[in-house]
Short mmCIF file of C-alpha atoms in Angstrom, two decimals:
data_model
loop_
_atom_site.label_atom_id
_atom_site.label_comp_id
_atom_site.label_asym_id
_atom_site.label_seq_id
_atom_site.Cartn_x
_atom_site.Cartn_y
_atom_site.Cartn_z
CA UNK A 772 -42.40 -123.79 98.10
CA UNK A 773 -45.39 -121.75 99.27
CA UNK A 774 -43.31 -118.81 98.53
CA UNK A 775 -42.91 -119.74 94.88
CA UNK A 776 -46.42 -121.19 94.25
CA UNK A 777 -48.47 -118.15 95.23
CA UNK A 778 -46.87 -115.90 92.64
CA UNK A 779 -47.47 -118.13 89.75
CA UNK A 780 -51.34 -118.49 90.76
CA UNK A 781 -51.76 -114.75 90.88
CA UNK A 782 -51.14 -113.98 87.50
CA UNK A 783 -53.10 -116.88 85.88
CA UNK A 784 -56.13 -115.95 88.07
CA UNK A 785 -55.88 -112.40 86.49
CA UNK A 786 -54.86 -113.42 82.86
CA UNK A 787 -58.58 -113.98 81.88
CA UNK A 788 -60.13 -110.92 83.10
CA UNK A 789 -57.10 -108.94 81.87
CA UNK A 790 -57.83 -110.24 78.31
CA UNK A 791 -61.53 -109.65 78.45
CA UNK A 792 -61.73 -106.23 80.28
CA UNK A 793 -61.34 -103.84 77.22
CA UNK A 794 -64.24 -105.49 75.33
CA UNK A 795 -66.53 -106.76 78.09
CA UNK A 796 -68.05 -103.38 78.99
CA UNK A 797 -69.51 -102.98 75.45
CA UNK A 798 -71.44 -106.54 75.71
CA UNK A 799 -72.71 -105.61 78.94
CA UNK A 800 -73.91 -102.28 77.73
CA UNK A 801 -75.56 -103.83 74.69
CA UNK A 802 -77.12 -106.23 76.84
CA UNK A 803 -78.67 -103.59 79.05
CA UNK A 804 -79.64 -101.46 76.07
CA UNK A 805 -81.57 -104.63 74.42
CA UNK A 806 -83.25 -105.30 77.93
CA UNK A 807 -84.29 -101.73 78.31
CA UNK A 808 -85.54 -101.54 74.58
CA UNK A 809 -87.92 -104.46 75.24
CA UNK A 810 -89.44 -102.80 78.02
CA UNK A 811 -89.88 -99.60 76.23
CA UNK A 812 -91.31 -101.28 72.97
CA UNK A 813 -92.72 -104.74 73.59
CA UNK A 814 -93.06 -105.65 70.07
CA UNK A 815 -89.61 -104.51 69.15
CA UNK A 816 -88.35 -108.33 69.11
CA UNK A 817 -90.82 -109.24 66.50
CA UNK A 818 -88.95 -110.95 63.66
CA UNK A 819 -89.56 -108.65 60.98
CA UNK A 820 -89.06 -105.51 63.21
CA UNK A 821 -85.58 -106.73 64.70
CA UNK A 822 -84.35 -107.62 61.17
CA UNK A 823 -85.38 -104.01 60.07
CA UNK A 824 -83.55 -102.73 63.05
CA UNK A 825 -80.36 -104.83 62.12
CA UNK A 826 -80.75 -103.79 58.17
CA UNK A 827 -80.69 -99.91 59.58
CA UNK A 828 -77.64 -100.84 61.78
CA UNK A 829 -75.75 -102.62 59.12
CA UNK A 830 -74.04 -99.48 57.53
CA UNK A 831 -72.42 -98.58 60.66
CA UNK A 832 -71.38 -102.15 61.84
CA UNK A 833 -69.66 -102.28 58.29
CA UNK A 834 -68.09 -99.16 58.80
CA UNK A 835 -66.95 -99.62 62.45
CA UNK A 836 -65.09 -102.94 61.15
CA UNK A 837 -63.21 -100.96 58.42
CA UNK A 838 -62.42 -98.38 60.97
CA UNK A 839 -61.30 -101.03 63.49
CA UNK A 840 -58.59 -102.16 60.98
CA UNK A 841 -56.97 -98.60 60.72
CA UNK A 842 -57.31 -97.69 64.57
CA UNK A 843 -55.88 -100.85 65.87
CA UNK A 844 -52.72 -100.42 63.54
CA UNK A 845 -52.33 -97.10 65.16
CA UNK A 846 -54.30 -94.62 62.82
CA UNK A 847 -57.54 -92.81 62.12
CA UNK A 848 -59.83 -92.48 59.21
CA UNK A 849 -61.98 -89.57 59.05
CA UNK A 850 -62.50 -89.84 55.38
CA UNK A 851 -65.23 -92.84 55.80
CA UNK A 852 -68.31 -90.66 56.06
CA UNK A 853 -67.31 -88.71 53.01
CA UNK A 854 -66.55 -91.84 50.97
CA UNK A 855 -70.30 -92.78 51.84
CA UNK A 856 -71.67 -89.61 50.46
CA UNK A 857 -69.41 -89.68 47.28
CA UNK A 858 -70.64 -93.49 46.80
CA UNK A 859 -74.45 -92.58 46.91
CA UNK A 860 -73.87 -89.44 44.59
CA UNK A 861 -71.65 -91.17 41.98
CA UNK A 862 -73.85 -94.41 41.84
CA UNK A 863 -76.76 -91.95 40.98
CA UNK A 864 -74.57 -90.33 38.19
CA UNK A 865 -73.44 -93.78 37.03
CA UNK A 866 -77.08 -94.93 36.22
CA UNK A 867 -78.03 -91.19 35.00
CA UNK A 868 -75.25 -91.73 32.18
CA UNK A 869 -75.70 -95.27 31.77
CA UNK A 870 -79.17 -96.42 32.56
CA UNK A 871 -78.83 -99.83 31.14
CA UNK A 872 -75.74 -100.64 33.32
CA UNK A 873 -75.93 -103.89 35.37
CA UNK A 874 -76.25 -102.89 39.02
CA UNK A 875 -73.42 -105.47 39.97
CA UNK A 876 -71.09 -103.38 37.76
CA UNK A 877 -72.03 -100.03 39.56
CA UNK A 878 -71.29 -102.01 42.98
CA UNK A 879 -68.05 -103.15 41.79
CA UNK A 880 -66.86 -99.62 40.79
CA UNK A 881 -68.00 -98.21 44.02
CA UNK A 882 -65.93 -100.80 45.90
CA UNK A 883 -62.84 -100.14 43.48
CA UNK A 884 -63.12 -96.55 43.99
CA UNK A 885 -63.30 -96.63 47.97
CA UNK A 886 -60.15 -99.02 47.95
CA UNK A 887 -58.64 -96.39 45.70
CA UNK A 888 -59.39 -93.68 48.35
CA UNK A 889 -58.09 -95.96 51.11
CA UNK A 890 -55.00 -96.53 49.08
CA UNK A 891 -54.23 -92.81 48.41
CA UNK A 892 -54.86 -92.27 52.49
CA UNK A 893 -52.46 -95.07 53.29
CA UNK A 894 -49.78 -94.00 51.23
CA UNK A 895 -49.70 -90.40 52.12
CA UNK A 896 -49.56 -91.53 55.69
CA UNK A 897 -46.85 -94.02 55.61
CA UNK A 898 -44.54 -92.84 52.41
CA UNK A 899 -45.19 -89.20 53.24
CA UNK A 900 -45.18 -89.67 56.97
CA UNK A 901 -48.13 -87.48 57.39
CA UNK A 902 -50.23 -88.40 60.41
CA UNK A 903 -53.38 -90.07 59.52
CA UNK A 904 -55.55 -87.77 61.35
CA UNK A 905 -54.51 -84.93 59.24
CA UNK A 906 -54.25 -87.22 55.96
CA UNK A 907 -57.89 -88.27 56.22
CA UNK A 908 -59.17 -85.06 57.57
CA UNK A 909 -57.87 -83.43 54.34
CA UNK A 910 -59.38 -86.37 52.32
CA UNK A 911 -62.54 -85.79 53.81
CA UNK A 912 -62.80 -81.90 52.81
CA UNK A 913 -61.56 -82.88 49.45
CA UNK A 914 -64.56 -85.28 48.86
CA UNK A 915 -67.13 -82.90 50.64
CA UNK A 916 -65.85 -79.99 48.41
CA UNK A 917 -65.96 -82.29 45.18
CA UNK A 918 -69.46 -83.32 45.94
CA UNK A 919 -70.73 -79.92 46.59
CA UNK A 920 -69.20 -78.69 43.58
CA UNK A 921 -70.59 -81.45 41.19
CA UNK A 922 -73.87 -81.43 42.50
CA UNK A 923 -74.51 -77.81 44.02
CA UNK A 924 -76.33 -79.56 46.88
CA UNK A 925 -78.79 -81.10 44.44
CA UNK A 926 -77.60 -84.64 43.24
CA UNK A 927 -78.74 -85.62 39.97
CA UNK A 928 -79.70 -89.05 38.48
CA UNK A 929 -81.17 -92.08 40.17
CA UNK A 930 -80.54 -95.34 41.65
CA UNK A 931 -82.03 -98.52 39.76
CA UNK A 932 -84.19 -100.85 41.47
CA UNK A 933 -81.84 -103.69 41.03
CA UNK A 934 -79.12 -101.55 42.82
CA UNK A 935 -81.26 -100.68 45.72
CA UNK A 936 -82.21 -104.22 46.46
CA UNK A 937 -79.00 -104.66 48.59
CA UNK A 938 -80.03 -101.91 50.80
CA UNK A 939 -83.88 -102.22 51.05
CA UNK A 940 -84.68 -105.54 49.23
CA UNK A 941 -85.36 -108.91 50.69
CA UNK A 942 -83.60 -112.24 49.74
CA UNK A 943 -85.85 -114.31 47.24
CA UNK A 944 -87.56 -117.12 48.70
CA UNK A 945 -86.82 -115.86 52.15
CA UNK A 946 -89.14 -112.81 52.27
CA UNK A 947 -88.34 -112.16 55.77
CA UNK A 948 -84.60 -111.77 55.56
CA UNK A 949 -83.25 -108.37 54.28
CA UNK A 950 -80.33 -108.60 51.98
CA UNK A 951 -78.56 -105.84 54.00
CA UNK A 952 -78.53 -108.56 56.96
CA UNK A 953 -76.96 -111.37 54.57
CA UNK A 954 -74.30 -108.54 53.60
CA UNK A 955 -73.50 -107.77 57.24
CA UNK A 956 -73.21 -111.20 58.00
CA UNK A 957 -70.65 -111.91 55.29
CA UNK A 958 -68.59 -108.91 56.10
CA UNK A 959 -68.52 -109.58 59.98
CA UNK A 960 -67.55 -113.03 59.15
CA UNK A 961 -64.73 -112.09 56.74
CA UNK A 962 -63.46 -109.47 59.24
CA UNK A 963 -63.29 -112.09 62.26
CA UNK A 964 -61.31 -114.53 59.79
CA UNK A 965 -59.10 -112.00 58.85
CA UNK A 966 -58.34 -110.81 62.46
CA UNK A 967 -57.54 -114.43 63.29
CA UNK A 968 -54.95 -114.72 60.44
CA UNK A 969 -51.41 -114.20 60.65
CA UNK A 970 -51.78 -111.10 58.59
CA UNK A 971 -54.49 -109.60 61.30
CA UNK A 972 -52.58 -110.67 64.26
CA UNK A 973 -49.39 -108.95 62.87
CA UNK A 974 -51.83 -105.86 62.20
CA UNK A 975 -52.57 -105.68 65.86
CA UNK A 976 -48.67 -106.08 66.89
CA UNK A 977 -47.83 -103.29 64.46
CA UNK A 978 -50.37 -100.90 66.22
CA UNK A 979 -48.84 -102.02 69.51
CA UNK A 980 -45.25 -101.58 68.72
CA UNK A 981 -44.35 -100.64 65.25
CA UNK A 982 -40.47 -100.40 65.83
CA UNK A 983 -40.31 -103.90 67.27
CA UNK A 984 -42.53 -105.27 64.49
CA UNK A 985 -40.17 -103.58 61.87
CA UNK A 986 -37.21 -105.22 63.75
CA UNK A 987 -39.07 -108.66 63.33
CA UNK A 988 -39.36 -108.12 59.68
CA UNK A 989 -42.80 -107.06 59.54
CA UNK A 990 -43.40 -104.65 56.66
CA UNK A 991 -45.26 -102.00 58.68
CA UNK A 992 -45.92 -99.42 56.14
CA UNK A 993 -47.57 -102.42 53.58
CA UNK A 994 -49.67 -103.63 56.49
CA UNK A 995 -51.10 -99.92 57.48
CA UNK A 996 -51.63 -99.01 53.73
CA UNK A 997 -53.81 -102.58 53.75
CA UNK A 998 -55.58 -101.14 56.81
CA UNK A 999 -56.53 -98.01 54.98
CA UNK A 1000 -57.54 -100.01 51.86
CA UNK A 1001 -60.02 -102.22 53.72
CA UNK A 1002 -61.33 -99.02 55.58
CA UNK A 1003 -62.01 -97.57 52.15
CA UNK A 1004 -63.66 -100.91 51.09
CA UNK A 1005 -65.93 -101.12 54.11
CA UNK A 1006 -66.99 -97.73 53.40
CA UNK A 1007 -67.87 -98.16 49.80
CA UNK A 1008 -69.77 -101.27 50.90
CA UNK A 1009 -71.72 -99.02 53.41
CA UNK A 1010 -72.40 -96.52 50.80
CA UNK A 1011 -74.38 -99.12 48.56
CA UNK A 1012 -76.53 -100.08 51.55
CA UNK A 1013 -76.97 -96.48 52.70
CA UNK A 1014 -77.98 -95.60 49.02
CA UNK A 1015 -80.40 -98.60 48.60
CA UNK A 1016 -82.11 -97.71 51.81
CA UNK A 1017 -82.36 -93.92 51.91
CA UNK A 1018 -81.96 -92.94 48.24
CA UNK A 1019 -79.94 -90.08 46.84
CA UNK A 1020 -78.46 -87.45 49.05
CA UNK A 1021 -75.79 -85.01 49.16
CA UNK A 1022 -75.67 -85.49 53.21
CA UNK A 1023 -75.80 -89.40 52.85
CA UNK A 1024 -72.68 -90.15 55.11
CA UNK A 1025 -72.42 -86.76 57.15
CA UNK A 1026 -71.17 -87.61 60.71
CA UNK A 1027 -70.96 -91.27 59.97
CA UNK A 1028 -67.04 -91.20 60.32
CA UNK A 1029 -67.53 -89.70 64.24
CA UNK A 1030 -70.08 -92.45 64.72
CA UNK A 1031 -67.85 -95.14 63.52
CA UNK A 1032 -64.87 -93.96 65.65
CA UNK A 1033 -67.26 -93.68 68.60
CA UNK A 1034 -68.53 -97.24 68.16
CA UNK A 1035 -64.64 -98.73 67.66
CA UNK A 1036 -63.84 -96.70 70.90
CA UNK A 1037 -66.72 -98.05 72.91
CA UNK A 1038 -65.64 -101.32 71.75
CA UNK A 1039 -62.71 -100.91 73.96
CA UNK A 1040 -60.03 -100.56 71.23
CA UNK A 1041 -57.26 -98.38 72.29
CA UNK A 1042 -56.76 -94.88 70.51
CA UNK A 1043 -53.02 -95.69 69.96
CA UNK A 1044 -53.66 -98.99 68.45
CA UNK A 1045 -52.35 -102.48 69.46
CA UNK A 1046 -55.20 -103.67 71.43
CA UNK A 1047 -58.98 -104.40 70.83
CA UNK A 1048 -61.59 -106.71 69.04
CA UNK A 1049 -63.05 -106.58 65.89
CA UNK A 1050 -66.19 -108.25 67.12
CA UNK A 1051 -66.34 -105.82 70.18
CA UNK A 1052 -66.09 -102.96 67.69
CA UNK A 1053 -68.77 -104.19 65.71
CA UNK A 1054 -70.88 -104.50 69.20
CA UNK A 1055 -69.93 -101.09 69.70
CA UNK A 1056 -71.62 -99.88 66.48
CA UNK A 1057 -74.73 -101.89 67.53
CA UNK A 1058 -74.84 -100.66 70.95
CA UNK A 1059 -74.75 -97.09 69.44
CA UNK A 1060 -77.36 -97.84 66.82
CA UNK A 1061 -79.54 -99.37 69.78
CA UNK A 1062 -78.91 -96.26 72.14
CA UNK A 1063 -80.08 -93.77 69.23
CA UNK A 1064 -83.31 -95.98 68.48
CA UNK A 1065 -83.92 -96.09 72.30
CA UNK A 1066 -83.53 -92.33 72.73
CA UNK A 1067 -85.78 -91.75 69.64
CA UNK A 1068 -88.38 -93.88 71.25
CA UNK A 1069 -88.27 -91.86 74.39
CA UNK A 1070 -88.86 -88.99 72.61
CA UNK A 1071 -85.18 -87.30 73.08
CA UNK A 1072 -84.24 -84.73 70.40
CA UNK A 1073 -81.94 -86.15 67.82
CA UNK A 1074 -79.87 -83.18 68.05
CA UNK A 1075 -78.54 -84.69 71.42
CA UNK A 1076 -77.04 -87.47 69.55
CA UNK A 1077 -73.71 -85.64 68.97
CA UNK A 1078 -73.55 -84.76 72.88
CA UNK A 1079 -74.05 -88.28 73.65
CA UNK A 1080 -71.32 -89.47 71.19
CA UNK A 1081 -68.90 -87.02 73.03
CA UNK A 1082 -69.87 -88.28 76.32
CA UNK A 1083 -69.34 -92.21 75.19
CA UNK A 1084 -65.84 -91.49 73.39
CA UNK A 1085 -64.53 -89.55 76.74
CA UNK A 1086 -66.16 -92.21 79.14
CA UNK A 1087 -64.85 -95.07 77.12
CA UNK A 1088 -61.11 -93.69 76.57
CA UNK A 1089 -60.97 -92.88 80.31
CA UNK A 1090 -62.19 -96.34 81.37
CA UNK A 1091 -59.80 -97.96 78.86
CA UNK A 1092 -56.90 -95.87 80.28
CA UNK A 1093 -57.82 -96.81 83.98
CA UNK A 1094 -57.97 -100.25 83.08
CA UNK A 1095 -54.75 -100.12 81.05
CA UNK A 1096 -52.94 -98.52 83.78
CA UNK A 1097 -54.07 -101.18 86.50
CA UNK A 1098 -52.86 -104.02 84.10
CA UNK A 1099 -49.45 -102.65 83.76
CA UNK A 1100 -49.13 -102.40 87.58
CA UNK A 1101 -49.44 -106.19 87.90
CA UNK A 1102 -46.17 -107.78 88.68
CA UNK A 1103 -44.80 -110.09 86.21
CA UNK A 1104 -44.55 -113.73 87.29
CA UNK A 1105 -40.69 -114.17 86.12
CA UNK A 1106 -39.81 -110.92 88.15
CA UNK A 1107 -41.33 -112.37 91.34
CA UNK A 1108 -39.54 -115.79 90.92
CA UNK A 1109 -36.36 -114.05 90.95
#
């Protein structure tokens, strides 16, 4: 009896750490960064300053949630930063053409446009079987070229005060609560609920093994297109917040695609898909924003941010690969009983 009891106890003891090991480091890192930040700037955790920090981080966290859907299904979306830029520029042009346009209508138009971009990315990647990296790289270049051709580097128009409320305004009756924080909370809750649904679980299974998922009756192409549509939607929502907070700029979303990918990888999401948590991906974005804020407070040049992102990506992928390799070497309980 002792010979059969031991193998069963061993995997059970490893099951919880194995499930948590991929995402645990990002929460540890976030905790350490927040503690260090408290020592560097004692007043950082005053409610108004803390909420202002979360407001600044909201666009990147939302982008990371959208990027997570694509990466966990086995793809990449390099176009999200350009979608942010196009969203800001197009919104300014909309108000320039129709000054009396209700700002909620402008938001709806941007969200729909982001979904269309995601739909095109998804269809090209699945129907035409073009790798998502190439597809979204091409879309990124197309959007960047279109913005430069249209604006010649100097965007026209303006963003109405009502439109900018979501990015920089406060909730009526709660003057301490930014609208951006409310939008972030809604998006985060929706992302978590979606990943707990059958569709969300199937999306992860598709990234893990698309062939097995297809044999099980899963419409793999449809799910991957949905992931890109959600990523485009998230990028458009981020564009609304960025435009409201910073105003009009032809470089509004420059580099944000790489920041989103870095955040998702930092959150423990496997590059090939099939493993990772959307909560950890958003925590990765918050960690990245916290790190950049800390470096700024310490007087480190902002030019080093790209180098820091590169180090984080390499370290996170290496750690994930080592952890995955160790878990694969754990004996299966049924094999030991045989």
